[in-house]
Each structure stands twice: as C-alpha cells, then as structure tokens.
mmCIF file with all atom_site columns, C-alpha atoms in Angstrom:
data_model
loop_
_atom_site.group_PDB
_atom_site.id
_atom_site.type_symbol
_atom_site.label_atom_id
_atom_site.label_alt_id
_atom_site.label_comp_id
_atom_site.label_asym_id
_atom_site.label_entity_id
_atom_site.label_seq_id
_atom_site.pdbx_PDB_ins_code
_atom_site.Cartn_x
_atom_site.Cartn_y
_atom_site.Cartn_z
_atom_site.occupancy
_atom_site.B_iso_or_equiv
_atom_site.pdbx_formal_charge
_atom_site.auth_seq_id
_atom_site.auth_comp_id
_atom_site.auth_asym_id
_atom_site.auth_atom_id
_atom_site.pdbx_PDB_model_num
ATOM 1   C CA . UNK A 1 1   ? 29.770 -66.078 15.736 1.00 44.00 ? 1   UNK A CA 1
ATOM 2   C CA . UNK A 1 2   ? 26.802 -64.099 17.160 1.00 46.00 ? 2   UNK A CA 1
ATOM 3   C CA . UNK A 1 3   ? 25.511 -61.047 15.519 1.00 49.00 ? 3   UNK A CA 1
ATOM 4   C CA . UNK A 1 4   ? 26.926 -57.743 16.866 1.00 53.00 ? 4   UNK A CA 1
ATOM 5   C CA . UNK A 1 5   ? 25.087 -54.464 17.149 1.00 57.00 ? 5   UNK A CA 1
ATOM 6   C CA . UNK A 1 6   ? 26.541 -51.033 18.365 1.00 58.00 ? 6   UNK A CA 1
ATOM 7   C CA . UNK A 1 7   ? 24.650 -48.517 20.510 1.00 61.00 ? 7   UNK A CA 1
ATOM 8   C CA . UNK A 1 8   ? 25.595 -45.177 22.104 1.00 63.00 ? 8   UNK A CA 1
ATOM 9   C CA . UNK A 1 9   ? 23.887 -45.705 25.339 1.00 68.00 ? 9   UNK A CA 1
ATOM 10  C CA . UNK A 1 10  ? 22.966 -48.896 27.219 1.00 72.00 ? 10  UNK A CA 1
ATOM 11  C CA . UNK A 1 11  ? 19.814 -47.123 28.459 1.00 72.00 ? 11  UNK A CA 1
ATOM 12  C CA . UNK A 1 12  ? 18.538 -47.042 24.726 1.00 72.00 ? 12  UNK A CA 1
ATOM 13  C CA . UNK A 1 13  ? 18.294 -50.786 24.869 1.00 80.00 ? 13  UNK A CA 1
ATOM 14  C CA . UNK A 1 14  ? 15.167 -52.293 26.287 1.00 86.00 ? 14  UNK A CA 1
ATOM 15  C CA . UNK A 1 15  ? 14.920 -56.101 26.001 1.00 90.00 ? 15  UNK A CA 1
ATOM 16  C CA . UNK A 1 16  ? 11.620 -57.463 24.640 1.00 91.00 ? 16  UNK A CA 1
ATOM 17  C CA . UNK A 1 17  ? 9.608  -60.534 25.756 1.00 94.00 ? 17  UNK A CA 1
ATOM 18  C CA . UNK A 1 18  ? 11.868 -63.021 27.671 1.00 94.00 ? 18  UNK A CA 1
ATOM 19  C CA . UNK A 1 19  ? 15.116 -61.564 26.705 1.00 95.00 ? 19  UNK A CA 1
ATOM 20  C CA . UNK A 1 20  ? 17.762 -60.761 29.366 1.00 94.00 ? 20  UNK A CA 1
ATOM 21  C CA . UNK A 1 21  ? 20.626 -58.214 28.744 1.00 93.00 ? 21  UNK A CA 1
ATOM 22  C CA . UNK A 1 22  ? 23.805 -59.267 30.632 1.00 93.00 ? 22  UNK A CA 1
ATOM 23  C CA . UNK A 1 23  ? 27.395 -58.016 31.025 1.00 91.00 ? 23  UNK A CA 1
ATOM 24  C CA . UNK A 1 24  ? 29.988 -60.874 31.421 1.00 88.00 ? 24  UNK A CA 1
ATOM 25  C CA . UNK A 1 25  ? 32.649 -60.781 34.100 1.00 80.00 ? 25  UNK A CA 1
ATOM 26  C CA . UNK A 1 26  ? 35.931 -59.769 32.575 1.00 74.00 ? 26  UNK A CA 1
ATOM 27  C CA . UNK A 1 27  ? 38.836 -62.314 32.920 1.00 63.00 ? 27  UNK A CA 1
ATOM 28  C CA . UNK A 1 28  ? 41.665 -61.347 35.147 1.00 60.00 ? 28  UNK A CA 1
ATOM 29  C CA . UNK A 1 29  ? 44.591 -59.916 33.241 1.00 61.00 ? 29  UNK A CA 1
ATOM 30  C CA . UNK A 1 30  ? 47.010 -60.926 35.942 1.00 59.00 ? 30  UNK A CA 1
ATOM 31  C CA . UNK A 1 31  ? 47.396 -63.671 38.649 1.00 58.00 ? 31  UNK A CA 1
ATOM 32  C CA . UNK A 1 32  ? 47.212 -63.181 42.339 1.00 60.00 ? 32  UNK A CA 1
ATOM 33  C CA . UNK A 1 33  ? 51.030 -63.138 42.458 1.00 66.00 ? 33  UNK A CA 1
ATOM 34  C CA . UNK A 1 34  ? 51.129 -60.221 39.937 1.00 63.00 ? 34  UNK A CA 1
ATOM 35  C CA . UNK A 1 35  ? 52.075 -62.258 36.731 1.00 64.00 ? 35  UNK A CA 1
ATOM 36  C CA . UNK A 1 36  ? 50.364 -60.836 33.580 1.00 61.00 ? 36  UNK A CA 1
ATOM 37  C CA . UNK A 1 37  ? 48.595 -63.284 31.550 1.00 57.00 ? 37  UNK A CA 1
ATOM 38  C CA . UNK A 1 38  ? 48.713 -63.278 27.738 1.00 59.00 ? 38  UNK A CA 1
ATOM 39  C CA . UNK A 1 39  ? 45.623 -62.366 25.800 1.00 54.00 ? 39  UNK A CA 1
ATOM 40  C CA . UNK A 1 40  ? 45.487 -65.946 24.460 1.00 54.00 ? 40  UNK A CA 1
ATOM 41  C CA . UNK A 1 41  ? 45.028 -67.279 28.014 1.00 51.00 ? 41  UNK A CA 1
ATOM 42  C CA . UNK A 1 42  ? 42.145 -64.726 28.716 1.00 50.00 ? 42  UNK A CA 1
ATOM 43  C CA . UNK A 1 43  ? 40.263 -64.739 25.505 1.00 52.00 ? 43  UNK A CA 1
ATOM 44  C CA . UNK A 1 44  ? 37.569 -67.210 26.398 1.00 55.00 ? 44  UNK A CA 1
ATOM 45  C CA . UNK A 1 45  ? 34.520 -65.293 27.973 1.00 59.00 ? 45  UNK A CA 1
ATOM 46  C CA . UNK A 1 46  ? 33.711 -66.232 31.567 1.00 66.00 ? 46  UNK A CA 1
ATOM 47  C CA . UNK A 1 47  ? 30.389 -68.146 32.127 1.00 86.00 ? 47  UNK A CA 1
ATOM 48  C CA . UNK A 1 48  ? 29.278 -65.642 34.900 1.00 92.00 ? 48  UNK A CA 1
ATOM 49  C CA . UNK A 1 49  ? 27.480 -62.349 34.050 1.00 94.00 ? 49  UNK A CA 1
ATOM 50  C CA . UNK A 1 50  ? 25.466 -59.557 35.845 1.00 94.00 ? 50  UNK A CA 1
ATOM 51  C CA . UNK A 1 51  ? 22.024 -58.936 34.562 1.00 95.00 ? 51  UNK A CA 1
ATOM 52  C CA . UNK A 1 52  ? 21.629 -55.453 33.328 1.00 93.00 ? 52  UNK A CA 1
ATOM 53  C CA . UNK A 1 53  ? 18.017 -55.368 32.073 1.00 93.00 ? 53  UNK A CA 1
ATOM 54  C CA . UNK A 1 54  ? 15.174 -57.885 31.410 1.00 95.00 ? 54  UNK A CA 1
ATOM 55  C CA . UNK A 1 55  ? 12.069 -57.896 29.219 1.00 94.00 ? 55  UNK A CA 1
ATOM 56  C CA . UNK A 1 56  ? 8.566  -58.033 30.651 1.00 94.00 ? 56  UNK A CA 1
ATOM 57  C CA . UNK A 1 57  ? 8.179  -61.797 29.868 1.00 93.00 ? 57  UNK A CA 1
ATOM 58  C CA . UNK A 1 58  ? 6.732  -63.796 27.204 1.00 93.00 ? 58  UNK A CA 1
ATOM 59  C CA . UNK A 1 59  ? 3.169  -65.183 26.812 1.00 93.00 ? 59  UNK A CA 1
ATOM 60  C CA . UNK A 1 60  ? 2.487  -68.794 27.648 1.00 92.00 ? 60  UNK A CA 1
ATOM 61  C CA . UNK A 1 61  ? -0.021 -71.078 25.590 1.00 93.00 ? 61  UNK A CA 1
ATOM 62  C CA . UNK A 1 62  ? -2.852 -69.536 27.566 1.00 94.00 ? 62  UNK A CA 1
ATOM 63  C CA . UNK A 1 63  ? -1.843 -66.039 26.639 1.00 91.00 ? 63  UNK A CA 1
ATOM 64  C CA . UNK A 1 64  ? -0.615 -65.064 30.145 1.00 94.00 ? 64  UNK A CA 1
ATOM 65  C CA . UNK A 1 65  ? 2.629  -63.235 30.437 1.00 93.00 ? 65  UNK A CA 1
ATOM 66  C CA . UNK A 1 66  ? 5.227  -65.308 32.360 1.00 93.00 ? 66  UNK A CA 1
ATOM 67  C CA . UNK A 1 67  ? 7.847  -62.968 33.783 1.00 94.00 ? 67  UNK A CA 1
ATOM 68  C CA . UNK A 1 68  ? 11.528 -63.528 33.576 1.00 94.00 ? 68  UNK A CA 1
ATOM 69  C CA . UNK A 1 69  ? 13.152 -65.667 36.343 1.00 94.00 ? 69  UNK A CA 1
ATOM 70  C CA . UNK A 1 70  ? 15.937 -62.981 36.859 1.00 95.00 ? 70  UNK A CA 1
ATOM 71  C CA . UNK A 1 71  ? 16.115 -59.298 37.654 1.00 95.00 ? 71  UNK A CA 1
ATOM 72  C CA . UNK A 1 72  ? 18.599 -56.505 37.140 1.00 94.00 ? 72  UNK A CA 1
ATOM 73  C CA . UNK A 1 73  ? 21.629 -56.930 39.400 1.00 94.00 ? 73  UNK A CA 1
ATOM 74  C CA . UNK A 1 74  ? 21.338 -60.736 39.584 1.00 95.00 ? 74  UNK A CA 1
ATOM 75  C CA . UNK A 1 75  ? 24.607 -62.836 38.989 1.00 96.00 ? 75  UNK A CA 1
ATOM 76  C CA . UNK A 1 76  ? 23.965 -65.589 36.635 1.00 96.00 ? 76  UNK A CA 1
ATOM 77  C CA . UNK A 1 77  ? 25.644 -68.491 35.032 1.00 94.00 ? 77  UNK A CA 1
ATOM 78  C CA . UNK A 1 78  ? 25.617 -68.546 31.105 1.00 94.00 ? 78  UNK A CA 1
ATOM 79  C CA . UNK A 1 79  ? 26.155 -71.375 28.576 1.00 91.00 ? 79  UNK A CA 1
ATOM 80  C CA . UNK A 1 80  ? 29.387 -71.253 26.678 1.00 84.00 ? 80  UNK A CA 1
ATOM 81  C CA . UNK A 1 81  ? 27.496 -70.748 23.491 1.00 84.00 ? 81  UNK A CA 1
ATOM 82  C CA . UNK A 1 82  ? 24.546 -68.535 22.217 1.00 85.00 ? 82  UNK A CA 1
ATOM 83  C CA . UNK A 1 83  ? 23.434 -65.125 22.917 1.00 89.00 ? 83  UNK A CA 1
ATOM 84  C CA . UNK A 1 84  ? 23.828 -62.014 20.751 1.00 90.00 ? 84  UNK A CA 1
ATOM 85  C CA . UNK A 1 85  ? 26.864 -59.656 21.274 1.00 88.00 ? 85  UNK A CA 1
ATOM 86  C CA . UNK A 1 86  ? 26.094 -55.921 21.766 1.00 86.00 ? 86  UNK A CA 1
ATOM 87  C CA . UNK A 1 87  ? 28.769 -53.202 22.077 1.00 83.00 ? 87  UNK A CA 1
ATOM 88  C CA . UNK A 1 88  ? 28.113 -49.771 23.765 1.00 80.00 ? 88  UNK A CA 1
ATOM 89  C CA . UNK A 1 89  ? 31.140 -47.708 23.504 1.00 77.00 ? 89  UNK A CA 1
ATOM 90  C CA . UNK A 1 90  ? 34.000 -49.959 24.822 1.00 80.00 ? 90  UNK A CA 1
ATOM 91  C CA . UNK A 1 91  ? 31.704 -52.023 26.982 1.00 84.00 ? 91  UNK A CA 1
ATOM 92  C CA . UNK A 1 92  ? 30.414 -55.418 25.774 1.00 88.00 ? 92  UNK A CA 1
ATOM 93  C CA . UNK A 1 93  ? 27.013 -56.981 26.612 1.00 90.00 ? 93  UNK A CA 1
ATOM 94  C CA . UNK A 1 94  ? 25.183 -60.170 25.477 1.00 92.00 ? 94  UNK A CA 1
ATOM 95  C CA . UNK A 1 95  ? 21.465 -60.614 24.975 1.00 93.00 ? 95  UNK A CA 1
ATOM 96  C CA . UNK A 1 96  ? 20.059 -64.063 26.040 1.00 95.00 ? 96  UNK A CA 1
ATOM 97  C CA . UNK A 1 97  ? 16.628 -65.702 26.262 1.00 95.00 ? 97  UNK A CA 1
ATOM 98  C CA . UNK A 1 98  ? 15.577 -66.280 29.851 1.00 95.00 ? 98  UNK A CA 1
ATOM 99  C CA . UNK A 1 99  ? 15.475 -70.097 29.256 1.00 93.00 ? 99  UNK A CA 1
ATOM 100 C CA . UNK A 1 100 ? 19.099 -70.144 28.074 1.00 94.00 ? 100 UNK A CA 1
ATOM 101 C CA . UNK A 1 101 ? 20.336 -68.793 31.407 1.00 94.00 ? 101 UNK A CA 1
ATOM 102 C CA . UNK A 1 102 ? 21.719 -71.917 33.339 1.00 94.00 ? 102 UNK A CA 1
ATOM 103 C CA . UNK A 1 103 ? 21.406 -70.695 37.019 1.00 94.00 ? 103 UNK A CA 1
ATOM 104 C CA . UNK A 1 104 ? 21.246 -67.696 39.261 1.00 94.00 ? 104 UNK A CA 1
ATOM 105 C CA . UNK A 1 105 ? 24.193 -67.421 41.565 1.00 91.00 ? 105 UNK A CA 1
ATOM 106 C CA . UNK A 1 106 ? 23.234 -66.627 45.223 1.00 89.00 ? 106 UNK A CA 1
ATOM 107 C CA . UNK A 1 107 ? 25.925 -65.169 47.494 1.00 75.00 ? 107 UNK A CA 1
#
C-alpha cells in the first residue's frame, strides 16, 4: 500500500521536480438504471484522473530542466499501481512521477 499523508489545504501542496498531483475519478455508486452498487463493486480505483498540479520538471543528464508532459486540468490515464496517496479533508489525491502516467486523454 502506498504511503498516505494528510494536509488541510490542497493549495499547501506543491509538487517537486517531475511529480504530478492528480485526483482520480470516483466510481459511480449506481447504474444508469438507478440500481445502487455495493461498495465491493466500486472499491477499485478508476484509471482516469484529472491533473491538479505539476512540478517544474526534472533535470536531464545535461542539467537542463525537462518540463512535465501534462498540465493542470488535463485528463490522464494512470497505471493500476504506484503513486502516493494524499488526503485533504475528505478528498483523496495521488502523487505520481510524470513518466508513470500512461497517457493524456483528449476529448
């Protein structure tokens, strides 16, 4: 299980280097026809998330800063593993390295 930290405000959290702060989409608690799903059916986190904040980037071998490939507001596809869980009040976020993000979802 990933480490979990608790903060009072999401604005107090600024990712460093090539880290990306995301908030996963919440699974639906009921079906389109109105049936409520049990918690066991919705406990797995969804692979989609919204980028909340990004770090400035990480230095490459030449020492130049390479910016992150995503920006706040982007929808992304996450792996089923990894990341660090962060809780702010009742909201849950995750912190990933830019290279761990699988794809940017374009609409």
